[in-house]
Amino acid sequence: FYLERSRGRNYEAELQRCHPEVALVEFGDYHPLKPIMVTDTKTRRGARKGSTSSSSSSSSSVPPDPLSSMLDGTDPLSMFAAASASETPAMSHSRREKEEEAVGPDFEPWSSKRGEILARFTTTEKLSIVTAVVSVGKAPSPGSSAVSEKVRTRLEELDDLEEGSQRELLNLSQQDYANRIEELNQSLKEAWASDQKVKALKIVIQCSKLLSDTSVIQFYPSKFVLITDILDTFGRLVYDRIWTMCSDPRPLPDSFTVEDVNDTAKETCLNWFFKIASIRELLPRLYVEAAILKCNRFLNKSGIQETLPRLTAMIRGIGDPLVAAYARAYLCRVGMEVAPHLKDSLNRNFFDLLGTFRQISGESVRNQLVLQRVEVPEYLTLYSPAISWILQCIAYRAPEPLLTEMMERCKKLGNNALLLNSVMRAFRPEFVAIRATDFIGMIKDCDEAGFPKHLLFGSLGRSLACADPPESERLTILNEAWKVVTKVRSPQDYINCAEIWVEFTCRHFTKREVNTVLADIIKHMTPDRAFEDAYPQLQSVIRKILTYFHDFSVLFSMERFLPFLDMFQKDSVRVEVCRSIMEVFIKHQVELTRDPVILNAMLHICKTMHDSVNALTLEDEKRSLALLIIGFIRMVSFGRDFEQQLSFCVEARATFCNLEPVLVQLIHTVNQLAMETRRVMGGNHSRKTAAFVRACAAYSFITIPSLSSIFSRLSLYLLSGQVALANQCLSQADAFLKAAVSILPEVPRSISVEGKLRSSESFLLDFINNFLATLLVVPDHPEHGVLYLVRGLLNMVQDYTWEDNSDAKVRVYISALPLLAAMSQETYLYSIPKVDSNETLYGGDPKFLSEINKLCETLIGQILDHLKALGRDEVRTNADVQRFCFFFLMIRSVLQKVSRGSPCSPAPEHQSLVYKLGKNICASHIRFV
């Protein structure tokens, strides 16, 4: 009995023959992808019409560029180059000056502070709001005096507004107040859109008056934010209207001058300023004029420069220091938008503010605070947004000597804590860090009654977290700061300040100092479970430590690090902290580790994440946690101590039993461990290593049934069987393969893939094909007969419930025929070293070949029965014909391979049936057409 072998193949020679020919292109030849170089048009001024600016090739065979030919010899890039070349030095200097004057992206805008102020300054007190009852004036009758009558009517309306046509809303909550202000903002826009300019002005004036009300003083900063939004809207509407009047017929450029503005626009602009000047009360007149400050550009070149000092002087007439401070803040805000280069006005504004500091400790302010039951420290914090904004405007791109001047002024005011705090937060951290020792001395001299010193040290710590002080002063700075921080009694105030200084400690010191800081935090936050109210700050401490400590052997050697983690007792927060630690570990742990300190700590952290999984946990959350734990497992290696590695996997299996992806990774790790043992031993196992690889196989065999995914179990049974076979563990390999065959009936007909149900046939067929390829090298068990695994697999395929009209079962039979043909050869296509396959066990025994022949006869009979069934069915679609042809060609190809002198040749009637069926294909196809 002889089976013809496969033809020999030289893959390298076939690959060379399949390569496409390479055609070399010379440099001078035209190529469509060759770049076209654009040259300046001024050098081609005499070129003929339609010529291009391409200089890529001088060959006459080059076709013209269609894009360049459409530009009539000029292209946009060349036009820009010519424009830049023709720019005069004066124009260039002017443009550079404007670029320098503009506020850059490094300036923190007011919009970024708005939300913080609204969230910080809240109240539960009832608020009141006074609004105008606005009526629409009658239209003037036509005639010569129409214009004067219109003006008179508008002035009367403004007088009515100030004489009492108002309505007061009482007992408003904070949210109701904000909603009412938003309604006024919307009414302003609607009035403007309907050309009721007087009504719009009335709304703005009435809102501005609200800023003089300090009856609920804690809410004043938030009130300022809400009302200045309306002022901003009004200023933008007025400016856009005048701009539109100047843009007819051509649009006004951004860098326009007074000469570009027409008379109508100037008259309208003057009219607005005259209306505002007629407002009787100081505060609304000041705010409304500041809102349209930008409109001075339409009147004269120095309008803004002249108006800012005047408005600054007007603020001196405001009696309430808090109201005056926020008025100065608004003026600085508008000034930075329209004229950031006018720093003199900003400085004068700030110096005026310093002059009002004596009023804060005056009798009228104290009486107001007693009446509203507000403490002095709380009252001083109300100034913080205004002073910080004013100082930010002054300190923006300011030279370093200005900080020295500010520090001197603070000393003259007796080191006013509120001012000192704002100075440290406004100036660049580099300037503050250099003078850190001086600031500490000034903080010591401050009066702690009005503004707590720990807040000052917090501001200093923020600057030192961004810039480094002199190295020789760092330890002194930390000691002086921590002396104050550790004396803070309130746990919330303490942790707010300690959190800031943790970063400075991690940045400049070793684990010893960081461990001391952690111990102090634990000491302050443990009593009365104060840590439960400070989880965000404690999480920030962990993040800052992880930012600077990437060596986890150093991190976990801190005595207080794990006790610090124990303060996170809220499940969600604890899991989030553990997740952040694992992410840093996976990102920065480059080398494999066996350090027991790291392993014990990381196992504890991973167990915390694992134990948080319950029935309500989302699949995405489970997947995310599993990936982090898998990342840790992959970083664990005990080198040649394979037994210790296996012990670690056993412990991990017990710890992470609820996360299936982790169990799958552990099985892969153990299989890899067995193969690494085989590599070290060169395939020649000793008694000890043979027992070890059998223990690895036992580990996998015990773990795989705990998996819920049927395809994970199938693939791991097959993979573990292959590993066992490679390590000469024949009985273990046999058990794995039998287990895989036994669970085939459990495979569902459909599975969920990315949330969608898909047929499982394609996955099952892939597995069976891999399984069949493995069976070639698996020796038969002496107690179970010839080809018992092949027969068992085919029986399972026969009994499996396939989908209706499915060809999957026949595909399996067709895939099994090449396996049986390969098994009948004297030498197998591949083998496993030191494992005797059936070619050695049977040695071409006729009985063995006879069994193969019988099995082939059975399979071919099943396949041909399927073909006959297809031939009997009426052909309805082209797909039916294609399906029939596919199986016919496949079975013919297989029969040609296995029937040439093979012991498993099909019967003559089967051969004739194959060709008879093929002869009828054309007829079936013709009937369908």
XYZ file of C-alpha atoms in Angstrom, residues 383-899:
517
model
C -12.161 90.313 48.723
C -10.025 87.487 47.420
C -11.437 87.202 43.842
C -11.318 90.967 43.271
C -7.821 91.533 44.641
C -6.460 88.424 42.941
C -7.839 89.561 39.588
C -6.446 93.086 39.939
C -3.029 91.741 40.870
C -3.135 89.218 38.033
C -3.690 92.063 35.579
C -0.836 94.069 37.085
C 1.569 91.133 37.342
C 0.953 89.886 33.809
C 4.333 89.937 32.044
C 5.528 92.392 34.682
C 9.252 92.637 35.439
C 10.650 91.090 38.587
C 11.332 94.431 40.382
C 7.564 95.030 40.521
C 7.236 92.135 42.959
C 9.884 93.707 45.169
C 7.900 96.956 45.131
C 4.700 95.110 46.061
C 6.443 93.379 48.946
C 7.622 96.740 50.256
C 4.088 98.123 50.085
C 2.825 95.080 51.983
C 5.351 95.759 54.717
C 4.215 99.390 54.941
C 0.643 98.157 55.445
C 1.812 95.952 58.315
C 2.046 92.815 56.156
C -1.662 92.745 55.427
C -2.401 89.026 55.107
C -5.119 89.420 52.479
C -2.866 91.479 50.235
C 0.156 89.248 50.805
C -1.864 86.191 49.863
C -2.985 87.788 46.596
C 0.549 88.923 45.745
C 1.947 85.392 46.113
C -0.774 83.963 43.899
C -0.602 86.661 41.216
C 3.096 86.862 40.385
C 5.065 84.259 38.509
C 6.065 81.270 40.664
C 9.723 81.743 39.677
C 9.750 85.226 41.230
C 8.049 84.006 44.391
C 10.289 80.944 44.778
C 13.469 83.042 44.760
C 12.058 85.137 47.623
C 10.459 82.247 49.536
C 12.478 82.941 52.684
C 11.462 86.617 52.616
C 7.811 85.673 52.218
C 8.037 83.289 55.176
C 9.372 86.132 57.307
C 6.505 88.384 56.213
C 3.961 85.641 56.930
C 5.318 85.273 60.468
C 4.770 88.992 61.075
C 1.157 88.910 59.869
C -1.743 89.196 62.263
C -3.429 85.783 62.294
C -6.738 87.119 63.591
C -7.933 88.404 60.238
C -6.478 85.902 57.801
C -5.117 82.486 58.945
C -1.432 81.882 58.326
C -1.981 78.383 56.968
C -3.781 79.944 53.989
C -0.732 82.097 53.336
C 1.545 79.073 53.502
C -0.843 77.306 51.152
C -0.436 80.073 48.573
C 3.339 79.969 49.013
C 3.297 76.188 48.599
C 1.431 76.458 45.285
C 4.183 78.661 43.894
C 6.941 76.367 45.203
C 5.220 73.379 43.585
C 5.716 75.066 40.198
C 9.186 76.593 40.697
C 12.242 75.574 42.711
C 13.608 77.757 45.506
C 17.380 77.915 46.157
C 18.631 74.459 47.119
C 20.230 75.645 50.344
C 16.913 77.033 51.605
C 14.601 74.103 50.798
C 14.850 72.236 54.102
C 14.429 75.456 56.092
C 11.374 76.373 54.022
C 9.798 72.950 54.620
C 10.455 73.054 58.363
C 9.061 76.567 58.772
C 5.988 75.783 56.729
C 5.256 72.485 58.449
C 5.544 74.107 61.896
C 2.509 76.173 60.970
C 0.646 73.486 59.070
C 0.869 70.869 61.817
C -0.645 73.306 64.361
C -3.853 73.764 62.381
C -6.681 72.303 64.438
C -9.398 72.005 61.850
C -8.867 68.723 59.927
C -10.291 70.239 56.740
C -8.057 73.301 56.881
C -5.101 71.093 57.772
C -5.478 68.696 54.859
C -6.107 71.547 52.396
C -2.728 73.012 53.294
C -0.863 69.716 53.789
C -1.936 68.502 50.362
C -0.160 71.473 48.765
C 3.116 70.945 50.626
C 3.220 67.208 49.869
C 4.206 68.007 46.302
C 7.068 70.242 47.455
C 8.259 67.456 49.765
C 8.094 64.764 47.062
C 9.790 67.014 44.556
C 12.860 67.890 46.589
C 13.278 65.288 49.338
C 13.623 61.545 49.903
C 11.273 58.894 51.203
C 12.253 59.741 54.782
C 10.702 63.212 54.650
C 7.690 61.980 52.683
C 7.129 59.219 55.240
C 7.212 61.837 58.027
C 4.611 63.944 56.221
C 2.355 60.901 55.720
C 2.645 60.030 59.394
C 1.569 63.546 60.352
C -1.394 63.422 57.973
C -2.522 60.087 59.480
C -2.185 61.570 62.964
C -4.416 64.537 62.129
C -7.023 62.798 59.975
C -7.644 59.580 61.929
C -9.387 61.027 65.051
C -13.178 61.090 64.684
C -12.734 59.589 61.208
C -12.030 63.035 59.778
C -10.599 61.395 56.646
C -14.132 60.587 55.481
C -14.668 64.268 54.638
C -11.309 64.685 52.914
C -11.164 61.932 50.294
C -10.461 64.314 47.362
C -7.477 65.855 49.168
C -6.149 62.446 50.248
C -6.449 61.196 46.673
C -4.503 64.243 45.540
C -1.753 63.339 48.025
C -1.515 59.841 46.508
C -1.373 61.223 42.969
C 1.436 63.614 43.855
C 3.463 60.862 45.515
C 3.008 58.608 42.483
C 4.112 61.443 40.222
C 7.558 61.598 41.805
C 8.111 58.035 43.114
C 8.201 55.440 40.355
C 10.455 52.959 42.174
C 7.884 50.827 43.958
C 10.464 49.123 46.149
C 11.136 52.566 47.636
C 7.451 53.486 47.715
C 6.332 50.375 49.581
C 9.266 50.537 51.954
C 7.709 53.671 53.476
C 6.238 52.554 56.770
C 3.269 54.878 56.516
C 2.276 54.404 52.890
C 0.029 51.350 53.338
C -1.516 52.714 56.598
C -2.230 55.872 54.612
C -4.094 53.756 52.038
C -6.155 52.226 54.850
C -7.827 55.602 55.401
C -9.681 55.137 52.094
C -12.561 53.128 53.516
C -15.233 54.108 51.052
C -15.322 51.313 48.478
C -15.516 53.433 45.345
C -12.731 55.758 46.498
C -10.515 52.890 47.633
C -10.858 51.143 44.281
C -10.095 54.391 42.439
C -6.907 54.874 44.472
C -5.814 51.282 43.869
C -6.498 51.719 40.182
C -4.289 54.827 40.031
C -1.449 52.936 41.769
C -1.752 50.025 39.339
C -1.727 52.332 36.318
C 1.510 53.965 37.467
C 3.027 50.555 38.242
C 2.249 49.168 34.798
C 3.487 52.335 33.091
C 6.790 52.751 34.937
C 7.764 49.248 36.110
C 10.087 48.237 33.294
C 11.924 45.266 34.793
C 10.303 42.044 35.992
C 10.209 41.812 39.762
C 10.327 39.195 42.495
C 10.687 41.654 45.377
C 8.511 40.276 48.201
C 7.700 43.798 49.445
C 6.348 44.797 46.037
C 4.532 41.502 45.509
C 2.752 41.530 48.873
C 1.707 45.166 48.531
C 0.545 44.783 44.934
C -1.348 41.598 45.732
C -3.131 43.496 48.490
C -3.982 46.334 46.093
C -5.132 43.971 43.343
C -7.219 42.003 45.832
C -8.920 45.235 46.855
C -9.875 45.892 43.237
C -10.980 42.284 42.737
C -13.147 42.220 45.866
C -15.052 45.265 44.651
C -16.563 43.220 41.812
C -20.158 42.157 42.421
C -23.267 41.284 40.453
C -23.935 44.952 39.667
C -20.479 45.690 38.290
C -20.530 46.611 34.606
C -18.643 44.463 32.117
C -16.463 47.377 31.067
C -15.463 47.928 34.689
C -14.634 44.224 35.106
C -12.578 44.286 31.930
C -10.690 47.373 33.057
C -9.845 45.908 36.468
C -8.837 42.605 34.906
C -6.415 44.325 32.518
C -4.705 46.079 35.422
C -4.335 42.842 37.389
C -3.067 41.024 34.286
C -0.475 43.762 33.840
C 0.784 43.062 37.365
C 0.885 39.282 36.830
C 2.968 39.727 33.687
C 5.544 41.740 35.634
C 6.143 38.942 38.182
C 9.055 36.623 37.495
C 11.057 34.434 39.861
C 13.727 33.642 37.290
C 14.798 29.969 37.420
C 12.772 29.379 40.566
C 9.916 27.806 38.610
C 8.292 26.235 41.646
C 7.982 29.622 43.331
C 6.422 31.012 40.174
C 3.866 28.199 40.168
C 3.125 28.822 43.846
C 2.492 32.478 43.028
C 0.038 31.447 40.293
C -1.755 29.149 42.724
C -2.126 32.001 45.211
C -3.266 34.399 42.471
C -5.884 31.900 41.276
C -7.410 31.784 44.741
C -7.268 35.575 45.047
C -8.724 36.561 41.657
C -11.275 33.817 41.085
C -14.077 36.233 40.056
C -12.285 37.764 37.070
C -12.234 35.340 34.160
C -9.612 37.172 32.039
C -7.203 36.954 34.978
C -7.719 33.182 35.223
C -7.086 32.870 31.488
C -3.840 34.827 31.896
C -2.780 32.575 34.796
C -3.319 29.486 32.645
C -1.208 31.027 29.883
C 1.460 31.909 32.445
C 1.599 28.315 33.730
C 1.743 26.906 30.200
C 4.560 29.316 29.408
C 6.288 28.172 32.596
C 6.104 24.552 31.452
C 7.551 25.432 28.043
C 10.319 27.483 29.697
C 11.174 24.414 31.795
C 11.357 22.343 28.609
C 13.662 24.926 27.023
C 15.991 24.985 30.030
C 16.183 21.188 30.093
C 16.653 20.947 26.339
C 13.643 18.644 26.060
C 15.254 16.004 28.350
C 13.278 16.180 31.558
C 14.650 14.861 34.802
C 12.443 13.192 37.349
C 12.000 16.534 39.153
C 11.205 18.611 36.097
C 8.889 15.922 34.722
C 6.911 16.058 37.955
C 6.889 19.848 37.748
C 5.461 20.027 34.222
C 2.826 17.473 35.246
C 1.949 19.812 38.136
C 1.609 22.652 35.630
C -0.717 20.514 33.538
C -2.756 19.677 36.637
C -3.033 23.387 37.441
C -4.463 24.125 33.997
C -6.754 21.086 34.055
C -8.241 22.200 37.379
C -8.584 25.872 36.422
C -10.100 25.610 32.922
C -13.528 24.225 34.004
C -14.099 27.317 36.166
C -14.284 29.507 33.036
C -17.735 30.464 31.791
C -16.765 31.133 28.165
C -17.069 27.897 26.210
C -14.602 28.991 23.526
C -12.049 30.022 26.155
C -12.312 26.525 27.617
C -11.998 24.864 24.211
C -8.959 26.878 23.142
C -7.222 26.459 26.509
C -7.894 22.703 26.590
C -6.313 22.409 23.158
C -3.394 24.714 24.005
C -2.716 22.980 27.322
C -2.888 19.595 25.595
C -0.297 20.753 23.073
C 1.961 21.995 25.909
C 1.566 18.683 27.762
C 2.348 16.772 24.563
C 5.471 18.879 23.995
C 6.624 17.958 27.516
C 5.995 14.221 26.962
C 3.052 14.189 29.365
C 0.968 11.857 27.213
C -1.734 10.964 29.710
C -2.246 14.657 30.609
C -2.412 15.585 26.915
C -4.922 12.817 26.334
C -7.064 14.105 29.202
C -7.030 17.672 27.848
C -8.066 16.587 24.341
C -10.796 14.277 25.628
C -12.142 17.098 27.791
C -12.232 19.386 24.742
C -14.181 16.800 22.735
C -16.597 16.203 25.605
C -17.689 19.864 25.861
C -18.301 20.342 22.130
C -22.062 19.680 22.534
C -22.213 22.639 24.950
C -21.255 25.132 22.229
C -24.277 27.414 21.620
C -25.502 28.101 18.116
C -25.003 31.849 18.573
C -22.643 33.941 20.675
C -22.403 37.636 21.580
C -19.573 39.488 19.857
C -19.229 43.184 20.750
C -22.842 43.276 21.884
C -24.218 41.602 18.738
C -25.389 38.017 18.305
C -23.410 36.089 15.710
C -23.426 32.491 14.607
C -20.851 30.360 16.396
C -20.230 28.083 13.390
C -17.187 29.964 12.095
C -15.532 29.898 15.523
C -16.342 26.243 16.008
C -14.987 25.285 12.575
C -11.742 27.135 13.269
C -11.323 25.259 16.527
C -12.057 21.872 14.944
C -9.525 22.499 12.176
C -6.849 23.309 14.748
C -7.868 20.271 16.748
C -7.575 18.009 13.695
C -4.104 19.375 12.938
C -3.023 18.477 16.479
C -4.406 14.924 16.262
C -1.806 14.013 13.627
C 0.931 13.879 16.290
C -1.168 12.491 19.158
C -0.501 8.769 19.692
C -3.468 6.462 20.263
C -4.188 5.285 23.762
C -3.503 1.541 24.068
C -6.785 0.947 25.917
C -9.136 2.917 23.680
C -8.514 1.493 20.226
C -7.359 2.946 16.906
C -8.079 6.617 16.168
C -10.361 6.913 19.186
C -9.917 10.687 19.422
C -10.700 11.174 15.726
C -13.764 8.949 16.028
C -14.883 10.715 19.194
C -14.583 14.115 17.532
C -16.505 12.991 14.425
C -19.233 11.439 16.576
C -19.624 14.712 18.450
C -19.835 16.564 15.136
C -22.448 14.083 13.941
C -24.592 14.536 17.065
C -24.203 18.315 17.297
C -27.301 20.350 16.470
C -26.227 22.531 13.557
C -28.199 25.369 12.067
C -30.789 24.645 9.420
C -29.381 24.365 5.878
C -25.870 24.471 7.338
C -22.924 22.858 5.543
C -20.655 23.028 8.602
C -20.797 19.306 9.346
C -19.782 18.408 5.791
C -16.970 20.945 5.965
C -15.638 19.130 9.043
C -15.785 15.813 7.194
C -13.916 17.298 4.256
C -11.275 18.728 6.657
C -10.877 15.294 8.267
C -10.010 13.572 4.971
C -6.577 15.255 4.568
C -5.804 14.307 8.191
C -6.599 10.668 7.489
C -4.538 10.787 4.298
C -1.591 12.248 6.249
C -1.974 9.539 8.920
C -1.629 6.823 6.268
C 1.827 8.029 5.203
C 4.996 6.288 6.305
C 6.500 9.586 7.562
C 4.282 12.321 8.978
C 4.442 15.913 7.834
C 5.487 17.077 11.308
C 6.174 15.542 14.700
C 7.076 16.426 18.287
C 10.568 15.544 19.528
C 10.666 12.576 21.892
C 6.979 11.782 21.293
C 6.184 8.656 19.276
C 3.241 9.329 16.997
C 1.105 6.673 15.273
C 3.625 6.383 12.448
C 6.031 4.842 14.979
C 3.460 2.943 16.993
C 1.834 1.225 14.018
C 4.684 1.352 11.476
C 2.377 1.093 8.459
C 0.424 -1.831 9.914
C -2.241 -3.013 7.415
C -4.886 -3.125 10.133
C -4.223 0.501 10.973
C -4.460 1.477 7.308
C -7.616 -0.555 6.980
C -9.210 1.393 9.813
C -8.274 4.634 8.101
C -9.783 3.324 4.863
C -13.049 2.443 6.566
C -13.274 5.845 8.184
C -12.561 7.542 4.851
C -15.263 5.471 3.183
C -17.727 6.554 5.836
C -16.825 10.239 5.517
C -16.888 10.201 1.733
C -20.245 8.477 1.818
C -21.623 11.189 4.120
C -20.245 13.910 1.862
C -21.659 12.388 -1.309
C -25.026 11.915 0.343
C -24.992 15.618 1.060
C -24.108 16.319 -2.568
C -26.939 14.086 -3.802
C -29.321 15.954 -1.495
C -28.148 19.226 -2.962
C -28.608 17.833 -6.479
C -32.144 16.720 -5.763
C -33.181 20.116 -4.380
C -34.585 22.565 -6.845
C -32.040 25.258 -7.649
C -33.600 28.582 -6.736
C -30.766 31.099 -6.577
C -27.312 31.622 -7.934
C -26.034 31.080 -4.375
C -27.421 27.514 -4.471
C -25.466 26.799 -7.639
C -22.292 28.279 -6.159
C -22.743 26.240 -3.011
C -23.210 23.036 -4.979
C -20.166 23.757 -7.168
C -18.051 24.574 -4.122
C -18.690 21.218 -2.491
C -18.292 19.329 -5.731
C -14.905 20.893 -6.485
C -13.751 20.467 -2.892
C -14.629 16.781 -2.708
C -13.104 16.144 -6.145
C -9.876 17.814 -5.054
C -9.742 15.790 -1.832
C -10.483 12.534 -3.656
C -7.720 13.205 -6.183
C -5.254 13.586 -3.326
C -6.257 10.556 -1.317
C -7.146 8.080 -4.093
